[in-house]
């Protein structure tokens, strides 16, 4: 099976999203009385940009809060009426029934993914407001859309297509809450796809296959930083590309240059300070370790990388500040969006060629070499700059640092040719298809040599990220330990076959290898049998002694095919 081309894949979602019922959590509106108040000497260090007119709803005269859903929809609809390059699509509904909009900019004046995939141009996807209490990226997305619609971005649309999702979490944005309406952190749901919002984003990836992705956020300025260091954060922007297991080296190289290099240059030219992205534990007030963004395959940044896109997270200085420095925050994001598109336009031929070669290379690696199932960040030391919260003096912090740029393997395995799922695992198959992964079904019974996952241990656990917590809800999981055993398997008709000679092979690996906290096994998408042991007493002629004998351990309904096999298959539609 070969599938290296940029083709449109239609996927039937495993459930009708509009019919789902999600438990709600308590939501509150934006309350300016809860904003952190910087001392005047700190405020002076972040002047507003000069000679810039952003022209979006949050900058209307006398407006004290942020752009509402209604204001945003009117703004983008007005843009579409006057622009020949913009088409607006509703790609889904939030849990509370709000529209999730996608702005499609194309010189061919169409929003059709079939047309865009064949117009010889790479596609850039900009996503904002995954977290509803981070308004600056959403406003920057509107400002950049306005600039594109008004023809102020030069000839970029002759060389690239641009997709903008200004509000990925409409419910959270409307209530000024970080998480989705049901309490799940959207930016940890891009592998499991448990919410309509994450599924809408996945459909954009499947249909348009973006070559470049920018995920825009804001980061906390005070709070735990003041508690731990007596200081506030000072960097205008923090940047990090995709950093997860099994990313192609060619992709990582391209993310570093020209993309990261281009964004950093833009910031420095415009007098904006910048750093690698980092954060610290929210729960442990004594832990001063700084960690880069995580290496789990759950965030948009990392999942986009596993989809073979150049992928970046950009966080500007903003959470907790309300509307303080808002123009500077929005302008920081605007410049990054503008730069990502310009760099993509300048390197459009390389983007397309490299993307084609990366997808080809991944597909041809099936059954060869090794994969990293689980890894850890590398401990280092790093000095960062902060601002004393009481004096406004600059301070240097020499901190323990966990780097995501170098991942230390913890569990490695051979790369299989394919995975096999038992006929009972229809839910897992539906989730794989929702990710855009091709799944086949076996039509003729036969015996094959496989590796089985013998379940050695399982424990109820809680998912955590580098901050110590993820979202209000959806954090329960089962941590498993498995042993790989060789065996012959009687394949009956109906078994599912997930080949790794497809471009999304590394995404399939992230979903199916059981040991990570985001895997389908850990999250109950693949059936999980229980571990049972019993004690038996044995007698010998010499003496009686107690011995522990382990009953045959249960096996996961998931297998690895490590040798080529001639199997009759049909694509699961």
Coordinates of C-alpha atoms in Angstrom, one line a residue, residues 34-340:
X34 CA -9.0 39.8 39.6
X35 CA -6.2 41.0 37.3
X36 CA -2.7 41.2 38.6
X37 CA -1.6 44.8 39.0
X38 CA 2.1 45.5 38.1
X39 CA 3.8 48.4 39.8
X40 CA 4.2 51.4 37.5
X41 CA 8.0 50.8 37.0
X42 CA 7.2 47.5 35.5
X43 CA 4.4 48.8 33.3
X44 CA 6.8 51.3 31.8
X45 CA 9.0 48.5 30.5
X46 CA 6.3 47.3 28.1
X47 CA 5.3 50.3 26.0
X48 CA 2.6 49.9 23.4
X49 CA 3.8 49.6 19.8
X50 CA 3.8 52.9 17.9
X51 CA 2.1 53.6 14.5
X52 CA 0.1 50.4 14.5
X53 CA -3.7 50.3 13.9
X54 CA -5.1 46.8 14.7
X55 CA -8.7 47.7 14.0
X56 CA -10.4 44.7 15.8
X57 CA -13.4 44.8 18.1
X58 CA -11.4 44.6 21.4
X59 CA -9.8 47.9 20.5
X60 CA -13.1 49.8 20.1
X61 CA -13.2 53.0 22.1
X62 CA -14.3 52.6 25.7
X63 CA -14.4 48.8 25.5
X64 CA -13.2 47.3 28.8
X65 CA -13.5 43.6 28.0
X66 CA -12.7 41.4 25.1
X67 CA -14.2 40.5 21.7
X68 CA -17.5 38.6 22.1
X69 CA -18.5 35.6 20.0
X70 CA -21.1 37.8 18.3
X71 CA -18.6 40.6 17.6
X72 CA -16.1 38.1 16.2
X73 CA -18.7 36.6 13.8
X74 CA -19.8 40.0 12.6
X75 CA -16.2 41.1 12.1
X76 CA -15.2 38.1 10.0
X77 CA -18.4 38.1 8.0
X78 CA -17.9 41.8 7.2
X79 CA -14.4 41.0 6.0
X80 CA -15.6 38.2 3.7
X81 CA -18.1 40.5 2.0
X82 CA -15.3 42.9 0.9
X83 CA -12.5 40.4 0.2
X84 CA -12.1 38.3 -2.9
X85 CA -9.6 36.0 -1.2
X86 CA -11.5 35.1 2.0
X87 CA -14.1 32.3 2.5
X88 CA -15.5 31.6 5.9
X89 CA -16.5 28.0 6.9
X90 CA -18.2 26.7 10.0
X91 CA -16.2 23.6 10.8
X92 CA -18.1 22.6 13.9
X93 CA -20.1 23.6 17.0
X94 CA -18.8 24.0 20.5
X95 CA -20.4 22.0 23.4
X96 CA -22.7 25.0 24.0
X97 CA -23.6 25.3 20.4
X98 CA -21.3 28.2 19.3
X99 CA -19.8 28.2 15.8
X100 CA -16.2 27.3 15.3
X101 CA -15.1 29.3 12.3
X102 CA -12.3 28.7 9.8
X103 CA -11.1 31.5 7.6
X104 CA -9.7 30.3 4.3
X105 CA -7.5 32.6 2.3
X106 CA -6.6 31.6 -1.2
X107 CA -5.7 33.3 -4.4
X108 CA -8.0 30.8 -6.1
X109 CA -11.0 32.3 -4.3
X110 CA -12.3 29.0 -2.9
X111 CA -12.4 27.2 0.5
X112 CA -12.5 23.8 -1.1
X113 CA -9.7 21.5 0.4
X114 CA -9.7 19.5 -2.9
X115 CA -8.8 22.6 -4.8
X116 CA -6.2 23.9 -2.3
X117 CA -4.4 20.6 -2.2
X118 CA -3.9 20.7 -5.9
X119 CA -3.0 24.4 -6.4
X120 CA 0.7 23.8 -5.9
X121 CA 1.0 26.0 -2.8
X122 CA 1.7 24.9 0.8
X123 CA -0.9 25.7 3.4
X124 CA -0.3 27.6 6.7
X125 CA -2.8 27.0 9.6
X126 CA -3.0 29.5 12.5
X127 CA -5.0 28.5 15.5
X128 CA -5.8 30.8 18.5
X129 CA -7.8 30.6 21.7
X130 CA -7.6 27.0 22.5
X131 CA -7.6 28.4 26.1
X132 CA -10.4 30.9 26.6
X133 CA -8.6 33.1 29.0
X134 CA -5.8 33.9 26.5
X135 CA -7.4 36.6 24.3
X136 CA -4.4 38.3 22.6
X137 CA -3.8 35.5 20.1
X138 CA -7.5 35.5 19.1
X139 CA -7.4 39.2 18.5
X140 CA -4.1 39.0 16.6
X141 CA -5.7 36.3 14.4
X142 CA -8.5 38.7 13.6
X143 CA -6.0 41.6 12.9
X144 CA -4.0 39.4 10.6
X145 CA -7.1 38.2 8.8
X146 CA -8.1 41.8 8.3
X147 CA -4.6 42.6 6.9
X148 CA -4.8 39.7 4.5
X149 CA -8.4 40.5 3.5
X150 CA -7.5 44.1 2.7
X151 CA -4.5 43.1 0.6
X152 CA -1.9 44.5 2.9
X153 CA 0.3 41.4 3.0
X154 CA 1.8 41.7 -0.4
X155 CA 1.7 38.8 -2.8
X156 CA 1.8 36.0 -0.2
X157 CA -1.4 34.4 -1.4
X158 CA 0.2 33.8 -4.8
X159 CA 2.5 31.4 -3.0
X160 CA 0.7 30.0 0.0
X161 CA -2.8 29.2 1.3
X162 CA -3.7 30.6 4.7
X163 CA -6.2 29.1 7.2
X164 CA -7.1 31.0 10.4
X165 CA -9.1 29.6 13.3
X166 CA -9.4 32.7 15.5
X167 CA -11.4 30.9 18.3
X168 CA -10.9 27.2 18.8
X169 CA -12.7 27.3 22.2
X170 CA -15.7 29.6 21.8
X171 CA -17.3 28.6 25.1
X172 CA -14.1 29.3 27.1
X173 CA -13.5 32.5 25.3
X174 CA -17.0 33.7 26.0
X175 CA -16.7 32.9 29.7
X176 CA -13.0 33.8 30.0
X177 CA -12.2 30.3 31.2
X178 CA -9.1 28.3 30.2
X179 CA -10.8 24.9 29.6
X180 CA -13.7 23.7 27.5
X181 CA -17.2 23.8 28.8
X182 CA -16.9 20.3 30.2
X183 CA -13.6 21.1 31.9
X184 CA -11.3 19.3 29.5
X185 CA -8.1 21.1 28.4
X186 CA -8.5 21.3 24.6
X187 CA -4.8 21.4 24.1
X188 CA -4.4 17.9 25.6
X189 CA -7.1 16.3 23.6
X190 CA -5.6 16.1 20.1
X191 CA -4.8 12.4 20.2
X192 CA -7.9 11.2 22.1
X193 CA -10.4 13.5 20.3
X194 CA -12.9 13.2 23.1
X195 CA -14.6 16.6 22.4
X196 CA -16.3 18.2 19.4
X197 CA -13.7 21.0 19.5
X198 CA -10.7 18.7 19.0
X199 CA -12.6 16.7 16.4
X200 CA -13.3 19.9 14.4
X201 CA -9.6 20.7 14.4
X202 CA -8.7 17.2 13.4
X203 CA -11.0 17.5 10.4
X204 CA -9.2 20.6 9.3
X205 CA -5.9 18.7 9.4
X206 CA -7.4 15.7 7.5
X207 CA -9.0 17.9 4.8
X208 CA -6.4 20.6 4.3
X209 CA -3.2 18.8 5.4
X210 CA -1.4 22.0 6.5
X211 CA 2.3 22.2 5.9
X212 CA 2.9 24.8 8.6
X213 CA 1.0 25.2 11.9
X214 CA 1.2 28.0 14.5
X215 CA -0.6 27.4 17.8
X216 CA -0.9 30.8 19.6
X217 CA -1.3 31.1 23.4
X218 CA -0.5 33.5 26.3
X219 CA 1.4 32.5 29.4
X220 CA 1.1 33.4 33.1
X221 CA 3.0 36.5 34.2
X222 CA 2.7 36.5 38.0
X223 CA 1.0 34.0 40.3
X224 CA 3.4 31.1 41.0
X225 CA 6.3 33.1 39.6
X226 CA 6.0 35.7 42.3
X227 CA 5.4 33.0 44.9
X228 CA 8.6 31.1 43.9
X229 CA 10.9 33.7 42.7
X230 CA 9.6 37.0 44.0
X231 CA 9.5 38.1 40.4
X232 CA 7.3 38.4 37.3
X233 CA 8.0 37.1 33.8
X234 CA 9.6 39.5 31.4
X235 CA 9.8 37.8 27.9
X236 CA 7.3 39.2 25.4
X237 CA 7.2 35.8 23.7
X238 CA 8.2 32.2 24.3
X239 CA 8.6 29.9 21.4
X240 CA 8.9 26.1 21.0
X241 CA 8.5 23.8 18.0
X242 CA 7.1 20.2 18.0
X243 CA 9.2 18.1 20.5
X244 CA 7.9 14.5 20.8
X245 CA 9.0 11.0 20.1
X246 CA 9.7 9.8 16.6
X247 CA 9.6 13.1 14.7
X248 CA 11.5 13.0 11.4
X249 CA 15.0 14.6 11.7
X250 CA 14.3 16.4 8.4
X251 CA 11.2 18.0 9.8
X252 CA 13.0 19.1 13.0
X253 CA 15.8 20.7 10.9
X254 CA 13.3 22.7 8.9
X255 CA 11.5 23.9 12.0
X256 CA 14.7 25.3 13.3
X257 CA 15.7 27.0 10.1
X258 CA 14.2 28.9 8.4
X259 CA 11.1 29.1 10.7
X260 CA 12.3 29.6 14.2
X261 CA 15.2 31.6 12.9
X262 CA 12.7 33.9 11.1
X263 CA 10.4 34.5 14.0
X264 CA 13.3 35.2 16.4
X265 CA 14.7 37.7 13.9
X266 CA 11.4 39.5 13.6
X267 CA 11.1 39.8 17.4
X268 CA 14.6 41.2 17.7
X269 CA 14.0 43.7 14.9
X270 CA 10.9 45.0 16.6
X271 CA 12.4 45.2 20.1
X272 CA 10.5 42.3 21.5
X273 CA 12.3 40.0 24.0
X274 CA 12.0 36.2 23.5
X275 CA 12.9 32.9 25.0
X276 CA 12.4 29.2 24.6
X277 CA 9.0 28.3 26.1
X278 CA 9.2 27.2 29.7
X279 CA 6.9 26.8 32.7
X280 CA 7.0 25.5 36.2
X281 CA 4.9 23.3 38.5
X282 CA 1.6 24.9 39.6
X283 CA 1.1 22.6 42.6
X284 CA 4.5 22.3 44.3
X285 CA 5.3 25.8 45.6
X286 CA 8.9 24.6 46.5
X287 CA 9.8 23.2 43.1
X288 CA 11.7 25.9 41.1
X289 CA 12.5 23.6 38.2
X290 CA 11.8 25.1 34.8
X291 CA 10.4 22.8 32.1
X292 CA 10.1 23.4 28.4
X293 CA 6.7 22.4 26.8
X294 CA 6.0 18.7 27.2
X295 CA 7.0 15.8 24.9
X296 CA 3.7 13.9 25.2
X297 CA 1.8 13.2 22.1
X298 CA -1.3 15.2 23.1
X299 CA -0.8 18.9 22.5
X300 CA -1.6 20.5 19.1
X301 CA 2.1 21.4 18.7
X302 CA 3.2 17.8 19.0
X303 CA 0.3 16.1 17.2
X304 CA 0.8 18.5 14.2
X305 CA 4.4 17.5 14.1
X306 CA 3.4 13.8 14.0
X307 CA 1.1 14.8 11.1
X308 CA 4.4 15.9 9.4
X309 CA 3.7 19.7 9.7
X310 CA 6.2 22.3 10.6
X311 CA 4.7 23.1 14.0
X312 CA 5.2 25.8 16.6
X313 CA 3.8 27.0 19.9
X314 CA 4.0 30.7 20.5
X315 CA 3.1 32.1 24.0
X316 CA 3.1 35.8 24.7
X317 CA 3.3 37.5 28.1
X318 CA -0.3 37.9 29.1
X319 CA -2.3 35.6 31.4
X320 CA -3.5 37.4 34.5
X321 CA -2.9 40.9 33.1
X322 CA -6.4 41.6 31.8
X323 CA -6.1 44.3 29.1
X324 CA -2.8 45.6 30.3
X325 CA -0.3 45.9 27.5
X326 CA -3.0 44.4 25.2
X327 CA -1.8 46.2 22.0
X328 CA 1.7 45.0 22.6
X329 CA 0.6 41.4 23.3
X330 CA -1.6 41.4 20.2
X331 CA 1.1 42.9 18.1
X332 CA 3.6 40.3 19.2
X333 CA 1.3 37.5 18.0
X334 CA 0.5 39.4 14.8
X335 CA 4.2 39.7 13.9
X336 CA 4.6 35.9 14.5
X337 CA 1.7 35.0 12.3
X338 CA 2.8 37.4 9.6
X339 CA 6.4 36.0 9.8
X340 CA 5.2 32.3 9.6

